[in-house]
């Protein structure tokens, strides 16, 4: 672990990544910039660290002030893991791939009832409920590849024969509008307890709940396509801020940007669409410098623009990109997105997990292999729409 001490007024930075991990130089420069922001006391960087628009992705920041830009525009974005009551071997993946195209269409359920059940009021963005969004968001059907900690897996109710759904999505345009409003206020940071901070936190908390509901609806739509009911296993936001009191009685803001909360149970940590994903258990005695946070995925190795030069997406290449090494299917009708999200755009998930284990932050409970990854059924041009803005802040 690299630790940058408090220098020139900057808060200490703790990097939980080994020398074997790929950490881009620009992301460490961004860490130093974040450490110098008003009120920042400590920064924890995970092995999936990579540059973002407003600051690095894959880190947690503890501060005396609230910095909305450090949460970003996709407030509440996170990972939801759900178990289906159908055996993975019984899934007809070719048929499911066709049915999953329904995720490109508006949800036909009762938005009003769903919002009421989640104790949410109506917003201008509710038509997007049940949709994945762009960028690195996805919905993936998975099967358990290996159970590493049988006792922990049993307590979580995992069944190695059943199929699972992992959903990565957020608050769509709702979170984007909240950040825009906060930045237009002209205050780059907010004093905890002030009217402006309270207003932002109220909007933020609604977006977090909205994003969680969104993941649940996406999973239910996937379960319906598979003719199966579902059970939630874990759902954690990794773009969020929460205020908490420290041992000295000070109220501080813990920001997580691409960092999963490690104080709420098991944590899904996905790889790329061509690798295994992991379910890990945070360790109770993890170092306090980690700020109760873990990596949220593999993290990007190459930015989106450069991937268009690294991956060919001619017609002859598409068939190869639409399969994963496990024989599973990738549904992505947008060739540009297919290139941007190619497996080699991401770091080694095995290395990221190894760092979490070696630094005593987590242990592996189970590994999941991808059966069917849904990104987008048709291209943006074919759909007559624009790319979702909520993911543009980072380079994942």
mmCIF file of C-alpha atoms in Angstrom, residues 121-258:
data_model
loop_
_atom_site.group_PDB
_atom_site.id
_atom_site.type_symbol
_atom_site.label_atom_id
_atom_site.label_comp_id
_atom_site.label_asym_id
_atom_site.label_seq_id
_atom_site.Cartn_x
_atom_site.Cartn_y
_atom_site.Cartn_z
ATOM 1 C CA UNK A 121 -42.575 10.772 -4.738
ATOM 2 C CA UNK A 122 -42.923 11.275 -8.468
ATOM 3 C CA UNK A 123 -40.095 12.881 -10.432
ATOM 4 C CA UNK A 124 -39.663 14.044 -14.007
ATOM 5 C CA UNK A 125 -37.442 11.017 -14.683
ATOM 6 C CA UNK A 126 -39.704 8.153 -13.657
ATOM 7 C CA UNK A 127 -40.269 6.982 -17.240
ATOM 8 C CA UNK A 128 -36.688 5.652 -17.068
ATOM 9 C CA UNK A 129 -37.448 3.294 -14.173
ATOM 10 C CA UNK A 130 -36.508 -0.246 -15.100
ATOM 11 C CA UNK A 131 -33.865 0.815 -17.648
ATOM 12 C CA UNK A 132 -30.136 0.141 -17.549
ATOM 13 C CA UNK A 133 -28.622 3.270 -19.057
ATOM 14 C CA UNK A 134 -25.405 3.611 -21.016
ATOM 15 C CA UNK A 135 -21.694 3.337 -20.393
ATOM 16 C CA UNK A 136 -20.613 0.409 -18.256
ATOM 17 C CA UNK A 137 -24.082 -0.326 -16.911
ATOM 18 C CA UNK A 138 -25.360 -3.852 -17.549
ATOM 19 C CA UNK A 139 -27.697 -6.637 -16.558
ATOM 20 C CA UNK A 140 -26.066 -10.066 -16.429
ATOM 21 C CA UNK A 141 -27.402 -13.563 -15.883
ATOM 22 C CA UNK A 142 -24.823 -15.611 -13.997
ATOM 23 C CA UNK A 143 -24.148 -19.047 -12.583
ATOM 24 C CA UNK A 144 -22.044 -19.884 -9.542
ATOM 25 C CA UNK A 145 -18.652 -21.089 -10.733
ATOM 26 C CA UNK A 146 -17.206 -21.857 -7.301
ATOM 27 C CA UNK A 147 -18.172 -21.473 -3.655
ATOM 28 C CA UNK A 148 -15.045 -20.571 -1.693
ATOM 29 C CA UNK A 149 -16.552 -20.015 1.781
ATOM 30 C CA UNK A 150 -19.350 -22.603 2.175
ATOM 31 C CA UNK A 151 -20.512 -21.439 5.609
ATOM 32 C CA UNK A 152 -20.828 -17.800 4.577
ATOM 33 C CA UNK A 153 -22.488 -18.806 1.313
ATOM 34 C CA UNK A 154 -24.976 -20.964 3.217
ATOM 35 C CA UNK A 155 -25.853 -18.085 5.539
ATOM 36 C CA UNK A 156 -26.508 -15.956 2.466
ATOM 37 C CA UNK A 157 -28.723 -18.715 1.054
ATOM 38 C CA UNK A 158 -26.614 -19.249 -2.070
ATOM 39 C CA UNK A 159 -27.456 -22.319 -4.147
ATOM 40 C CA UNK A 160 -24.792 -23.294 -6.660
ATOM 41 C CA UNK A 161 -27.420 -24.818 -8.962
ATOM 42 C CA UNK A 162 -29.533 -21.686 -9.374
ATOM 43 C CA UNK A 163 -29.190 -18.755 -11.755
ATOM 44 C CA UNK A 164 -28.388 -15.233 -10.548
ATOM 45 C CA UNK A 165 -28.871 -11.731 -11.927
ATOM 46 C CA UNK A 166 -26.322 -8.967 -11.375
ATOM 47 C CA UNK A 167 -27.549 -5.469 -12.206
ATOM 48 C CA UNK A 168 -25.319 -2.417 -12.479
ATOM 49 C CA UNK A 169 -27.349 0.754 -12.870
ATOM 50 C CA UNK A 170 -28.156 4.000 -11.108
ATOM 51 C CA UNK A 171 -30.471 6.977 -10.923
ATOM 52 C CA UNK A 172 -30.341 7.824 -14.624
ATOM 53 C CA UNK A 173 -31.281 11.451 -15.374
ATOM 54 C CA UNK A 174 -32.450 12.100 -11.817
ATOM 55 C CA UNK A 175 -28.952 12.054 -10.344
ATOM 56 C CA UNK A 176 -27.613 14.095 -13.243
ATOM 57 C CA UNK A 177 -30.185 16.829 -12.580
ATOM 58 C CA UNK A 178 -29.316 16.915 -8.868
ATOM 59 C CA UNK A 179 -25.609 17.424 -9.532
ATOM 60 C CA UNK A 180 -26.341 20.111 -12.129
ATOM 61 C CA UNK A 181 -28.498 21.957 -9.623
ATOM 62 C CA UNK A 182 -25.834 21.687 -6.922
ATOM 63 C CA UNK A 183 -23.079 22.983 -9.200
ATOM 64 C CA UNK A 184 -25.228 25.825 -10.511
ATOM 65 C CA UNK A 185 -25.568 27.009 -6.911
ATOM 66 C CA UNK A 186 -22.009 28.267 -7.181
ATOM 67 C CA UNK A 187 -20.783 26.447 -4.068
ATOM 68 C CA UNK A 188 -18.199 23.740 -4.833
ATOM 69 C CA UNK A 189 -18.624 22.379 -1.315
ATOM 70 C CA UNK A 190 -21.357 22.564 1.312
ATOM 71 C CA UNK A 191 -21.140 23.073 5.042
ATOM 72 C CA UNK A 192 -22.647 20.090 6.876
ATOM 73 C CA UNK A 193 -25.882 21.138 8.539
ATOM 74 C CA UNK A 194 -26.425 24.168 6.287
ATOM 75 C CA UNK A 195 -29.680 24.633 4.372
ATOM 76 C CA UNK A 196 -27.878 24.002 1.077
ATOM 77 C CA UNK A 197 -26.308 20.799 2.386
ATOM 78 C CA UNK A 198 -29.585 19.550 3.823
ATOM 79 C CA UNK A 199 -31.376 20.237 0.540
ATOM 80 C CA UNK A 200 -28.683 18.396 -1.419
ATOM 81 C CA UNK A 201 -28.719 15.427 0.967
ATOM 82 C CA UNK A 202 -32.503 15.159 0.748
ATOM 83 C CA UNK A 203 -32.306 15.036 -3.065
ATOM 84 C CA UNK A 204 -29.313 12.691 -2.883
ATOM 85 C CA UNK A 205 -31.061 10.241 -0.561
ATOM 86 C CA UNK A 206 -34.102 10.117 -2.843
ATOM 87 C CA UNK A 207 -31.844 9.379 -5.812
ATOM 88 C CA UNK A 208 -30.135 6.559 -3.897
ATOM 89 C CA UNK A 209 -33.505 4.959 -3.146
ATOM 90 C CA UNK A 210 -34.675 5.547 -6.729
ATOM 91 C CA UNK A 211 -31.557 3.831 -8.074
ATOM 92 C CA UNK A 212 -32.085 0.837 -5.787
ATOM 93 C CA UNK A 213 -35.692 0.557 -6.980
ATOM 94 C CA UNK A 214 -34.456 0.803 -10.559
ATOM 95 C CA UNK A 215 -32.104 -2.156 -10.089
ATOM 96 C CA UNK A 216 -34.885 -4.171 -8.492
ATOM 97 C CA UNK A 217 -37.249 -3.528 -11.418
ATOM 98 C CA UNK A 218 -34.532 -4.434 -13.949
ATOM 99 C CA UNK A 219 -33.961 -7.697 -12.072
ATOM 100 C CA UNK A 220 -37.708 -8.399 -11.969
ATOM 101 C CA UNK A 221 -37.972 -7.801 -15.723
ATOM 102 C CA UNK A 222 -35.085 -10.226 -16.230
ATOM 103 C CA UNK A 223 -36.726 -12.760 -13.932
ATOM 104 C CA UNK A 224 -39.949 -12.445 -15.916
ATOM 105 C CA UNK A 225 -38.018 -13.092 -19.137
ATOM 106 C CA UNK A 226 -36.608 -16.265 -17.535
ATOM 107 C CA UNK A 227 -40.045 -17.236 -16.128
ATOM 108 C CA UNK A 228 -38.601 -17.095 -12.610
ATOM 109 C CA UNK A 229 -39.127 -15.277 -9.338
ATOM 110 C CA UNK A 230 -36.209 -13.622 -7.593
ATOM 111 C CA UNK A 231 -34.708 -13.094 -4.165
ATOM 112 C CA UNK A 232 -32.367 -10.198 -3.357
ATOM 113 C CA UNK A 233 -28.912 -11.232 -2.136
ATOM 114 C CA UNK A 234 -27.104 -7.887 -1.960
ATOM 115 C CA UNK A 235 -27.683 -4.353 -3.212
ATOM 116 C CA UNK A 236 -25.107 -1.641 -2.544
ATOM 117 C CA UNK A 237 -24.620 1.841 -3.951
ATOM 118 C CA UNK A 238 -21.081 2.854 -4.794
ATOM 119 C CA UNK A 239 -21.731 6.521 -5.675
ATOM 120 C CA UNK A 240 -22.988 8.202 -2.530
ATOM 121 C CA UNK A 241 -22.257 10.360 0.513
ATOM 122 C CA UNK A 242 -23.370 9.888 4.093
ATOM 123 C CA UNK A 243 -22.792 11.891 7.250
ATOM 124 C CA UNK A 244 -21.522 10.098 10.319
ATOM 125 C CA UNK A 245 -20.064 11.039 13.688
ATOM 126 C CA UNK A 246 -16.465 10.149 14.470
ATOM 127 C CA UNK A 247 -14.984 9.181 17.827
ATOM 128 C CA UNK A 248 -14.336 12.830 18.690
ATOM 129 C CA UNK A 249 -17.968 13.721 18.091
ATOM 130 C CA UNK A 250 -17.362 15.562 14.800
ATOM 131 C CA UNK A 251 -19.910 15.029 12.016
ATOM 132 C CA UNK A 252 -18.082 14.157 8.798
ATOM 133 C CA UNK A 253 -19.140 13.328 5.260
ATOM 134 C CA UNK A 254 -17.975 10.002 3.827
ATOM 135 C CA UNK A 255 -18.042 10.197 0.027
ATOM 136 C CA UNK A 256 -17.817 7.050 -2.065
ATOM 137 C CA UNK A 257 -17.105 7.387 -5.776
ATOM 138 C CA UNK A 258 -16.923 3.970 -7.357
#
